[in-house]
Coordinates of C-alpha atoms and ligand atoms in Angstrom, one line a residue:
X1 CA 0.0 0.0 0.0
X2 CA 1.4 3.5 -1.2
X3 CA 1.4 5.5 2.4
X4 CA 2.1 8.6 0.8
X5 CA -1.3 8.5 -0.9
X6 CA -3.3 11.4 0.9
X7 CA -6.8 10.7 2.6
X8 CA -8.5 13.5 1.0
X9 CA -11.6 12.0 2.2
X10 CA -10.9 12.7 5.9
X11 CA -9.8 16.0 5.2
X12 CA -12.9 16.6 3.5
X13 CA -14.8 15.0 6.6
X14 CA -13.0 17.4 8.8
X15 CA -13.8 20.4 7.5
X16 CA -17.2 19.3 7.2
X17 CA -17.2 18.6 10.8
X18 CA -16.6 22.5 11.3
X19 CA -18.7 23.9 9.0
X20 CA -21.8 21.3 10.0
X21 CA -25.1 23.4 9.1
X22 CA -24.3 25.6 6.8
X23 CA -26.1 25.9 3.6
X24 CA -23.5 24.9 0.0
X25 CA -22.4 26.6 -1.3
X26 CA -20.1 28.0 1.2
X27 CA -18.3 30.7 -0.2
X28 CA -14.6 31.3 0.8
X29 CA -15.3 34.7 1.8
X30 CA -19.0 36.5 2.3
X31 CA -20.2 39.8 3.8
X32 CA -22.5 39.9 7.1
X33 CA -24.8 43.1 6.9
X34 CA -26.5 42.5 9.8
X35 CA -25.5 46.3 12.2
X36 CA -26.2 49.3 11.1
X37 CA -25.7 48.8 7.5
X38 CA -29.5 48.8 5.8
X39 CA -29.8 52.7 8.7
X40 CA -26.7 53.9 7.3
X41 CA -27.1 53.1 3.5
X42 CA -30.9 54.8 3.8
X43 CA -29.6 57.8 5.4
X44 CA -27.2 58.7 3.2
X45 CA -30.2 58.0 0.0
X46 CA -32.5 60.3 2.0
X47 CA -29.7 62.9 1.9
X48 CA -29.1 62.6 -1.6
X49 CA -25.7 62.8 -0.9
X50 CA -24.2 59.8 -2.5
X51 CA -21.3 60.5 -4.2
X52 CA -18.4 62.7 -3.7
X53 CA -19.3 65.0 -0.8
X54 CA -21.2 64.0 2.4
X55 CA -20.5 63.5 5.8
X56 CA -19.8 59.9 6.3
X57 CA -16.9 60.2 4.4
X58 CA -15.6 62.3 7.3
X59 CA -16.9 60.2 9.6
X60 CA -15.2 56.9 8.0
X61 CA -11.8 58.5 7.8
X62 CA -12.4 59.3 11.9
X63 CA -13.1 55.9 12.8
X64 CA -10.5 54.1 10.5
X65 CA -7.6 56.3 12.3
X66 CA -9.2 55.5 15.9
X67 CA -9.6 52.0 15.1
X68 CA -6.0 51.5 13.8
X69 CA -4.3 54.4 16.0
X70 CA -3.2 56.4 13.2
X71 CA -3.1 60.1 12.8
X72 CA -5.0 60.2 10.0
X73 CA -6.7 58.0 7.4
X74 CA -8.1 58.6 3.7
X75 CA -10.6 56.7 2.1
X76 CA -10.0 56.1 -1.5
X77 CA -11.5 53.8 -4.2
X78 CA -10.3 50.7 -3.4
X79 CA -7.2 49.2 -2.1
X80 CA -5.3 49.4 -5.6
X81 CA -5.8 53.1 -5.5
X82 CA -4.6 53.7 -1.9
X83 CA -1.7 51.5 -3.1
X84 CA -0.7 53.8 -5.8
X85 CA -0.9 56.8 -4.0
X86 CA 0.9 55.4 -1.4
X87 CA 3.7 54.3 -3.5
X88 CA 3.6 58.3 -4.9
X89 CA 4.2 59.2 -1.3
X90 CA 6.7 57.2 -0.7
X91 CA 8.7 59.2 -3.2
X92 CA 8.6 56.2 -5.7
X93 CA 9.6 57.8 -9.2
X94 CA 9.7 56.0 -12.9
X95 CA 12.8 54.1 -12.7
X96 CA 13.2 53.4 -9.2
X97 CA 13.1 49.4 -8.0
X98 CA 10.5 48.5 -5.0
X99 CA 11.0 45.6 -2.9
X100 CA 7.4 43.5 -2.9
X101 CA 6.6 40.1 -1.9
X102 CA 6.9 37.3 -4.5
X103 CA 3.3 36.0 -3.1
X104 CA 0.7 38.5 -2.6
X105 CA -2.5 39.6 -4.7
X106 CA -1.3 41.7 -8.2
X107 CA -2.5 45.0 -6.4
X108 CA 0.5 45.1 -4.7
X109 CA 2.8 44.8 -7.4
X110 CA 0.6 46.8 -10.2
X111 CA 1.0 49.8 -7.8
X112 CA 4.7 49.6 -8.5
X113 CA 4.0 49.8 -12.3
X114 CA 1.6 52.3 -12.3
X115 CA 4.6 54.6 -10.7
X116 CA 6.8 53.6 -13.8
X117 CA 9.1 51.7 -11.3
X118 CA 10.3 48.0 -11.4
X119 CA 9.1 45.5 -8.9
X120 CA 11.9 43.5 -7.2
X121 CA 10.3 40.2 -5.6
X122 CA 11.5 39.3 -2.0
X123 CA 10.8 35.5 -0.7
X124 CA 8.1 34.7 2.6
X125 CA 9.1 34.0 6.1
X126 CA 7.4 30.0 6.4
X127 CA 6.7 31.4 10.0
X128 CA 4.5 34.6 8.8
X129 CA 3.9 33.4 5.2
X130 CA 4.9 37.3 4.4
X131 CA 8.2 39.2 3.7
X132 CA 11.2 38.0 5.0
X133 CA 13.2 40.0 6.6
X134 CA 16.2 38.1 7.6
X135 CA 16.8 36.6 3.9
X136 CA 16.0 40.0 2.6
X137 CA 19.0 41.4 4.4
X138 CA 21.3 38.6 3.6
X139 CA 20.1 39.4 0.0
X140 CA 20.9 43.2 0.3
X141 CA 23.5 42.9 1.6
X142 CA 25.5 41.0 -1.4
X143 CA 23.4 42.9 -4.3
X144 CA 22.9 46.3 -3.1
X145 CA 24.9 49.5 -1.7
X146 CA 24.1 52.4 0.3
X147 CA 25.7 56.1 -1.3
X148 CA 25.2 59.3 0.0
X149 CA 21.8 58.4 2.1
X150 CA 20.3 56.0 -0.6
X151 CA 19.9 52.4 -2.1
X152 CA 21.2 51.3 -5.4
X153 CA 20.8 47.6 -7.1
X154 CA 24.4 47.1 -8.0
X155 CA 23.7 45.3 -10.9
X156 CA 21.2 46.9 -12.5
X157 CA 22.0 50.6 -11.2
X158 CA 18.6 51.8 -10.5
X159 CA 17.5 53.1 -6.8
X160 CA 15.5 50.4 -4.7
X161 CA 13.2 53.1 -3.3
X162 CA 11.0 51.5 -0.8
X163 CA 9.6 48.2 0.5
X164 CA 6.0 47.0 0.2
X165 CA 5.3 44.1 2.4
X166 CA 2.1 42.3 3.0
X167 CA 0.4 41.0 5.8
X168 CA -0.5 37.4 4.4
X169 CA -4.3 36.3 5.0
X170 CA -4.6 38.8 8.1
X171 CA -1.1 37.9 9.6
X172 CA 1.4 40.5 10.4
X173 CA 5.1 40.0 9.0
X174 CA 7.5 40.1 11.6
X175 CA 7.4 43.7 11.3
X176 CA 10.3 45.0 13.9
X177 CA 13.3 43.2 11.8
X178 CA 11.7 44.5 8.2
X179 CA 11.8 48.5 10.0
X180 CA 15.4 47.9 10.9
X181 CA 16.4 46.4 7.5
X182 CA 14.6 49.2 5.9
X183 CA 16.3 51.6 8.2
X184 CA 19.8 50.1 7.0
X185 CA 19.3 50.2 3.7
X186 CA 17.9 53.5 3.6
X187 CA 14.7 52.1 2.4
X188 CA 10.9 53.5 2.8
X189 CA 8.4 51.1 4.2
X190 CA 5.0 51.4 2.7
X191 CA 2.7 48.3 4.5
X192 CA 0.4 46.7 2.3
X193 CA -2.3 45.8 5.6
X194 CA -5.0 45.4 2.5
X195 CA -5.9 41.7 4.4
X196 CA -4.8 42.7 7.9
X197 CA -7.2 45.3 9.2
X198 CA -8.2 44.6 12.7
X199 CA -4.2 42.3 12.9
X200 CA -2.2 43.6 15.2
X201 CA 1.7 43.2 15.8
X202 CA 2.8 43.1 19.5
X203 CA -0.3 45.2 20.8
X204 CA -0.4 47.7 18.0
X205 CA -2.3 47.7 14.7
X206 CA -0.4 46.6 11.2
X207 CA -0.3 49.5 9.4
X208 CA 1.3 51.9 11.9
X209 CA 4.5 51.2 10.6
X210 CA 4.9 52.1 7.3
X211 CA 5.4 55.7 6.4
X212 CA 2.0 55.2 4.7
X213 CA 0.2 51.8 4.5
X214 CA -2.9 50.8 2.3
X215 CA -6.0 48.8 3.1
X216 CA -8.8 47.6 1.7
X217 CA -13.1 47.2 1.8
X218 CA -13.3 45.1 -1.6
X219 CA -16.3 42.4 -1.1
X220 CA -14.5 39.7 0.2
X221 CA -11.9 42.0 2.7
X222 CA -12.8 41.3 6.5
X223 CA -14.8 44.6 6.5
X224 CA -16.3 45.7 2.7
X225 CA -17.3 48.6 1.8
X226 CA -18.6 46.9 -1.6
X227 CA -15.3 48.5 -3.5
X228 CA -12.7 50.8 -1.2
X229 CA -9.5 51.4 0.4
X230 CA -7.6 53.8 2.6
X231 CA -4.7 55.6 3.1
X232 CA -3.1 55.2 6.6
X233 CA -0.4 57.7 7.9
X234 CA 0.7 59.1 11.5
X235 CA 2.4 62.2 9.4
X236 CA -0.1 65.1 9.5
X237 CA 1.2 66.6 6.1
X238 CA 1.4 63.1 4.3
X239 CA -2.2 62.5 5.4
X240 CA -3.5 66.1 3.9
X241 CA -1.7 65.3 0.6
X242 CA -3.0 61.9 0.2
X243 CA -6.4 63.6 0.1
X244 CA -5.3 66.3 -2.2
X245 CA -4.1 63.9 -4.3
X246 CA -7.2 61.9 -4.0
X247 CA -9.5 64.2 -4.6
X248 CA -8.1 65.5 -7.9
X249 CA -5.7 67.9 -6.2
X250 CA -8.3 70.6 -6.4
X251 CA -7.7 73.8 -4.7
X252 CA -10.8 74.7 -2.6
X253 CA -12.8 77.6 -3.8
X254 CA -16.5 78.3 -3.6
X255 CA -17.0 78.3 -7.3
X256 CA -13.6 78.0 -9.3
X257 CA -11.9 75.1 -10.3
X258 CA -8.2 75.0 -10.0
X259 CA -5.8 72.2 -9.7
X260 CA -2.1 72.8 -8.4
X261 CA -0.9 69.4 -10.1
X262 CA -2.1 65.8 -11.7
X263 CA -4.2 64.0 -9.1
X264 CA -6.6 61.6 -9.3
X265 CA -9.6 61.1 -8.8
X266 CA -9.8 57.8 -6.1
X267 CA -12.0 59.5 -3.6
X268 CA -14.5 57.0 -1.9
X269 CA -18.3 58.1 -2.5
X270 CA -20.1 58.8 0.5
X271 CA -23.0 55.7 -0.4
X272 CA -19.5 53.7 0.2
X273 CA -18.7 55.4 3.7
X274 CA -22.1 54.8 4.7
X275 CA -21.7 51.3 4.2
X276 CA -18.4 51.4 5.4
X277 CA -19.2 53.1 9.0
X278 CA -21.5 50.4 10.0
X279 CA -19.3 47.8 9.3
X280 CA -16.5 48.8 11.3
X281 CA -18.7 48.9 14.5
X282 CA -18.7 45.3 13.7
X283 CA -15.1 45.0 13.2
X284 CA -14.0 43.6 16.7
X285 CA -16.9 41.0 16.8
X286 CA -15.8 39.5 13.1
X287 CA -12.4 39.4 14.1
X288 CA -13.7 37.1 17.4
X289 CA -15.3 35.4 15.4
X290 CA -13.0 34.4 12.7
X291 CA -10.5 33.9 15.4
X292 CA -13.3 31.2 16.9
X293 CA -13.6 29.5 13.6
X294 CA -9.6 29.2 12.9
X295 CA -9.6 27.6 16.2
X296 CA -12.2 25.1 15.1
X297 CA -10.4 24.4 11.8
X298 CA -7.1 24.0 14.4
X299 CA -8.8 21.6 16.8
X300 CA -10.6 19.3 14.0
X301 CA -6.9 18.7 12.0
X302 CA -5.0 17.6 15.3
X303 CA -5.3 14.3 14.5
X304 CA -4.6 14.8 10.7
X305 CA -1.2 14.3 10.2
X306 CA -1.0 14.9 6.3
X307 CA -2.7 18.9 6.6
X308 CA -1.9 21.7 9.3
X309 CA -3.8 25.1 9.9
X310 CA -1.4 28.1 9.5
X311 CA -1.6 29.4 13.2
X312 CA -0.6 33.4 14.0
X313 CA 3.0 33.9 14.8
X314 CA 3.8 34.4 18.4
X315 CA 3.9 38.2 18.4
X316 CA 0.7 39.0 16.3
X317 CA -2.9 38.6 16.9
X318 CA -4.3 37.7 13.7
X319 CA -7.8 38.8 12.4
X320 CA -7.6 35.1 10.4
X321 CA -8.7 37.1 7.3
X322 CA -8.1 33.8 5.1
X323 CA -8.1 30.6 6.9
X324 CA -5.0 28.3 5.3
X325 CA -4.1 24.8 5.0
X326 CA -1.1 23.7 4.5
X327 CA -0.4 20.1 3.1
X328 CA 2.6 18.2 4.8
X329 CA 5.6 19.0 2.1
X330 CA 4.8 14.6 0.8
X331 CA 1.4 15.4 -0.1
X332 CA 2.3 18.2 -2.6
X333 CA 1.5 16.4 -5.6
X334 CA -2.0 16.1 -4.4
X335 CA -2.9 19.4 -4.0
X336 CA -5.0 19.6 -6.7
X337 CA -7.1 16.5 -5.9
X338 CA -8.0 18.0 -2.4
X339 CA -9.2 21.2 -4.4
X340 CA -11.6 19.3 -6.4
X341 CA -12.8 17.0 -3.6
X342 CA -13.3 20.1 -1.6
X343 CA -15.0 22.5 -4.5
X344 CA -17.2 19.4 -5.2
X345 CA -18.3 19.3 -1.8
X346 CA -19.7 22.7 -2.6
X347 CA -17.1 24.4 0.0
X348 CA -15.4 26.7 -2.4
X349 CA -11.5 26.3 -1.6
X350 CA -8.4 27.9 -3.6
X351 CA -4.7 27.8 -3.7
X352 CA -2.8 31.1 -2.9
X353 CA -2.0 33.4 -6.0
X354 CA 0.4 32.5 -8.9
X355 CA 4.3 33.9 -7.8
X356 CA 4.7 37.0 -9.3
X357 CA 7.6 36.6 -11.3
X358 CA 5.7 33.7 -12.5
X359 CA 3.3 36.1 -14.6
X360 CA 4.3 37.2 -17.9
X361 CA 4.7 41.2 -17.3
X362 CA 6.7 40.5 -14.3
X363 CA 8.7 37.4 -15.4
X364 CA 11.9 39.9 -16.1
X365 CA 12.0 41.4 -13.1
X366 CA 14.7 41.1 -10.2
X367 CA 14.4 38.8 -7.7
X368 CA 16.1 36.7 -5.1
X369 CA 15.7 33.2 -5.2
X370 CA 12.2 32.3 -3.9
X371 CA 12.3 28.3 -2.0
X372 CA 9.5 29.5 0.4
X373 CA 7.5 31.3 -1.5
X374 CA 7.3 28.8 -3.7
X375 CA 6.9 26.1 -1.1
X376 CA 4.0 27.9 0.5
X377 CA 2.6 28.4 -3.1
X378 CA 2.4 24.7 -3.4
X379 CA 1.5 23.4 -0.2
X380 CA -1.7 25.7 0.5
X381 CA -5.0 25.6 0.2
X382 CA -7.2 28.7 1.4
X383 CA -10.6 27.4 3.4
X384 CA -14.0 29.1 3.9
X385 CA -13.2 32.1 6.4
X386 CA -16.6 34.5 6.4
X387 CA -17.1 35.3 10.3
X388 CA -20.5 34.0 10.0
X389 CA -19.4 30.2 9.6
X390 CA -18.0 30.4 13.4
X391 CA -21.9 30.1 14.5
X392 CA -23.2 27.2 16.2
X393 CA -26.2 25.2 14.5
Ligands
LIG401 C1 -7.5 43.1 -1.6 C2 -6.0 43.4 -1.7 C3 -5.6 44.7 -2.2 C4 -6.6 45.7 -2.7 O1 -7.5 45.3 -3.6 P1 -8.7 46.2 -4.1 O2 -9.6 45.1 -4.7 O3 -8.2 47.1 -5.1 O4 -9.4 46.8 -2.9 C5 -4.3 45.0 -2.2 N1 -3.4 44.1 -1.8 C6 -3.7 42.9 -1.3 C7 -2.7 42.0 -0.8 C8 -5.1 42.5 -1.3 O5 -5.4 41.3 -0.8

C-alpha cells in the first residue's frame, strides 16, 4: 500500500465537521450586513448625498484612524488606488526598483507599475507566510549598496526606493526586523495591511509602521465597503496630501476650479462610507469570530497528520482574514485533488495566488531566489473564512 497516498476524504470529513449546518455553497469569503448597515445606506439616500461629498466620508476617515491608532486615514476607491498613491508618497519615481513580496494579490505589485518603477520580488518568512526579513537582508547585503543616504541595485543601477510588504491572509510580517532592514538600507516602508485590518503586531495595529500603508473594503476583505480602500499615515502633512491627491488635487474655492498638479480622482463616494461606517462597529466581533472559527479548523486537523492550519506567529494577533491549510511537504503532488474533492463538496476552496515573477509582465523582473515562496505556493489551500461560519447550529 502507497502511504504517501493522501486521505482526501478525511480531510474533507474534517472540514465538514466545522462547518456542519451551513447551507452549500459556502463561499470562501461573504459579507454579514446584519449592524447598522440597511440605517446607514438609507440615510445617506434620503440625503441625496451619494457620491463625492457627504459627511460619512468624514466620519469613516475618523473611525478608521481611531480604530487602527493612526493620525490620519483617507478613504480612496479601493485598495489598488490607496496602493498607488501610497507608492507616490513614498517618493517612488519612474525608474526606481520596489522591494514587494513574490506571493501576494497583483494589487501590490501593479501599484509599482503604475509609478513607472520596477518591482523586485522578495521570498516569505514559512513562519508569517509574508516578507522575509532576515533573507532580505542577507540578499541586500550581497546585491545592493548604500551612497550618499540611498539604495542602489548594484547590478542593475537603479534606486530600490521603498519596500512594500504584505500582511499574508490577516497575519502580520515580523514587522520590527523589516523596519530595521529598511532603516539600513535606507529604504521606505510602505505596509500593504489590505488583508490585515483589525491584525495587530505586538499590541499595536499593522499599518502603523509604514510611512503610509494601504488597506482595503473590496467584497470579500474582512470589512467591505462593496469597493474601497484607505490611506493610513501618523504624518499630519502626508495625510493632507494623500487627500489632495485623492480628490483631484483641487484647490478649494467656492465656485472656481483649480488644480495645483495631476491628481486623481480615487475619492470613496459617501453611499461607500455609509456602508463602510456600519461595518467597522462590527469590526472587533468578526475578528472574534474568525478567530473562533480558525480555532475550530485547528482543533478538527490535530489528529490529521498529512494537513496543518497556519496558526498566528507568536507576536501577532491575527484577524484570520483567510483561513490556510497547509499540506505536509509529501502530499504536494495532491494538492489539486484535495481542491476538487473540496470544491465538489460545494465548500469553495483555492490555492494562494500564482508567484509574481511567475506572470508574464513581471517574469523579467529582479528577484532573489524564492524556496519559500514557492513552497507555500504549493502546499496551500485557502478554506472558507466568512465570520459568519463560526456560528453554532
Ligand atoms: C485586496 C487586496 C488589495 C486591494 O484590492 P482592491 O480590490 O483594489 O481593494 C491589495 N493588496 C492585497 C494583498 C489585497 O489582498
Amino acid at each position: 500500500m502507497n502511504t504517501k497516498l493522501l486521505d482526501c476524504e478525511k480531510i474533507v470529513a474534517a472540514i465538514d465537521k466545522v462547518l456542519i449546518g451551513k447551507v452549500r455553497p459556502i463561499a470562501l469569503h461573504e459579507p454579514a450586513f446584519d449592524g447598522n448597515e440597511w440605517a446607514y445606506v438609507k440615510d445617506c439616500l434620503d440625503s441625496g448625498w451619494v457620491s463625492s461629498v457627504g459627511s460619512y466620508v468624514d466620519r469613516f476617515e475618523k473611525d478608521l484612524a481611531e480604530v487602527t491608532g493612526v493620525r490620519r486615514a483617507v478613504a480612496t476607491v479601493n485598495g489598488t488606488a490607496a496602493l498607488h498613491i501610497c507608492c507616490l508618497l513614498a517618493g517612488v519615481e519612474p525608474g526606481d526598483e520596489v522591494l514587494t513580496p513574490a506571493l501576494t494579490f497583483i494589487a501590490t505589485t501593479n501599484a509599482v507599475s503604475y509609478c513607472g518603477a520596477v518591482p523586485h520580488f522578495v521570498d516569505s518568512d514559512l513562519r508569517t507566510l509574508g516578507m522575509d526579513p532576515l533573507a532580505l537582508t542577507d540578499y541586500l547585503a550581497e546585491v545592493a549598496e548604500v551612497r550618499s543616504g540611498a539604495c542602489y541595485n548594484k547590478k542593475t543601477g537603479r534606486r530600490i526606493r521603498a519596500a512594500v510588504p504584505m500582511h499574508t491572509f490577516g497575519h502580520p510580517i515580523d514587522i520590527d526586523a523589516m523596519v530595521e532592514t529598511c532603516e539600513r538600507y535606507c529604504i521606505v516602508m510602505v505596509e500593504d495591511a489590505a488583508e490585515s485590518l483589525g491584525s495587530l503586531y505586538k499590541g499595536r495595529h499593522t499599518g502603523q509602521w509604514g510611512k503610509v500603508s494601504a488597506l482595503s473594503f473590496n467584497g470579500n476583505k474582512t470589512v467591505t465597503t462593496g469597493g474601497g480602500g484607505a490611506i493610513l499615515t501618523n504624518d499630519e502633512k502626508l495625510g493632507a496630501l494623500a487627500k489632495h491627491l485623492t480628490t483631484t488635487a483641487k484647490l478649494p474655492h467656492r465656485w472656481e476650479f483649480n488644480h495645483d498638479q495631476i491628481g486623481f480622482n480615487y475619492r470613496m463616494p459617501n453611499i461607500n462610507a455609509a456602508l463602510g461606517c456600519a461595518q467597522l462597529e462590527r469590526l472587533s466581533h468578526f475578528v472574534d469570530q474568525k478567530r473562533k472559527l480558525a480555532q475550530r479548523y485547528c482543533e478538527e486537523f490535530q489528529t490529521l497528520s498529512s494537513v496543518s492550519i497556519f496558526q498566528e506567529p507568536e507576536f501577532a494577533r491575527s484577524n484570520y482574514w483567510l483561513n490556510a491549510m497547509l499540506l505536509a511537504p509529501e502530499h504536494i503532488s495532491s494538492r489539486d485533488l484535495l481542491l476538487e474533492k473540496l470544491n465538489e463538496s460545494k465548500i469553495q476552496s483555492r490555492p494562494a495566488w500564482t508567484l509574481m515573477y511567475r506572470l508574464p509582465m513581471y517574469s523579467h523582473c529582479p528577484r532573489m531566489e524564492c524556496p519559500v515562496a514557492e513552497e507555500i505556493s504549493d502546499r496551500l489551500i485557502n478554506l472558507p473564512s466568512s465570520a459568519c461560519l463560526a456560528e453554532q447550529g
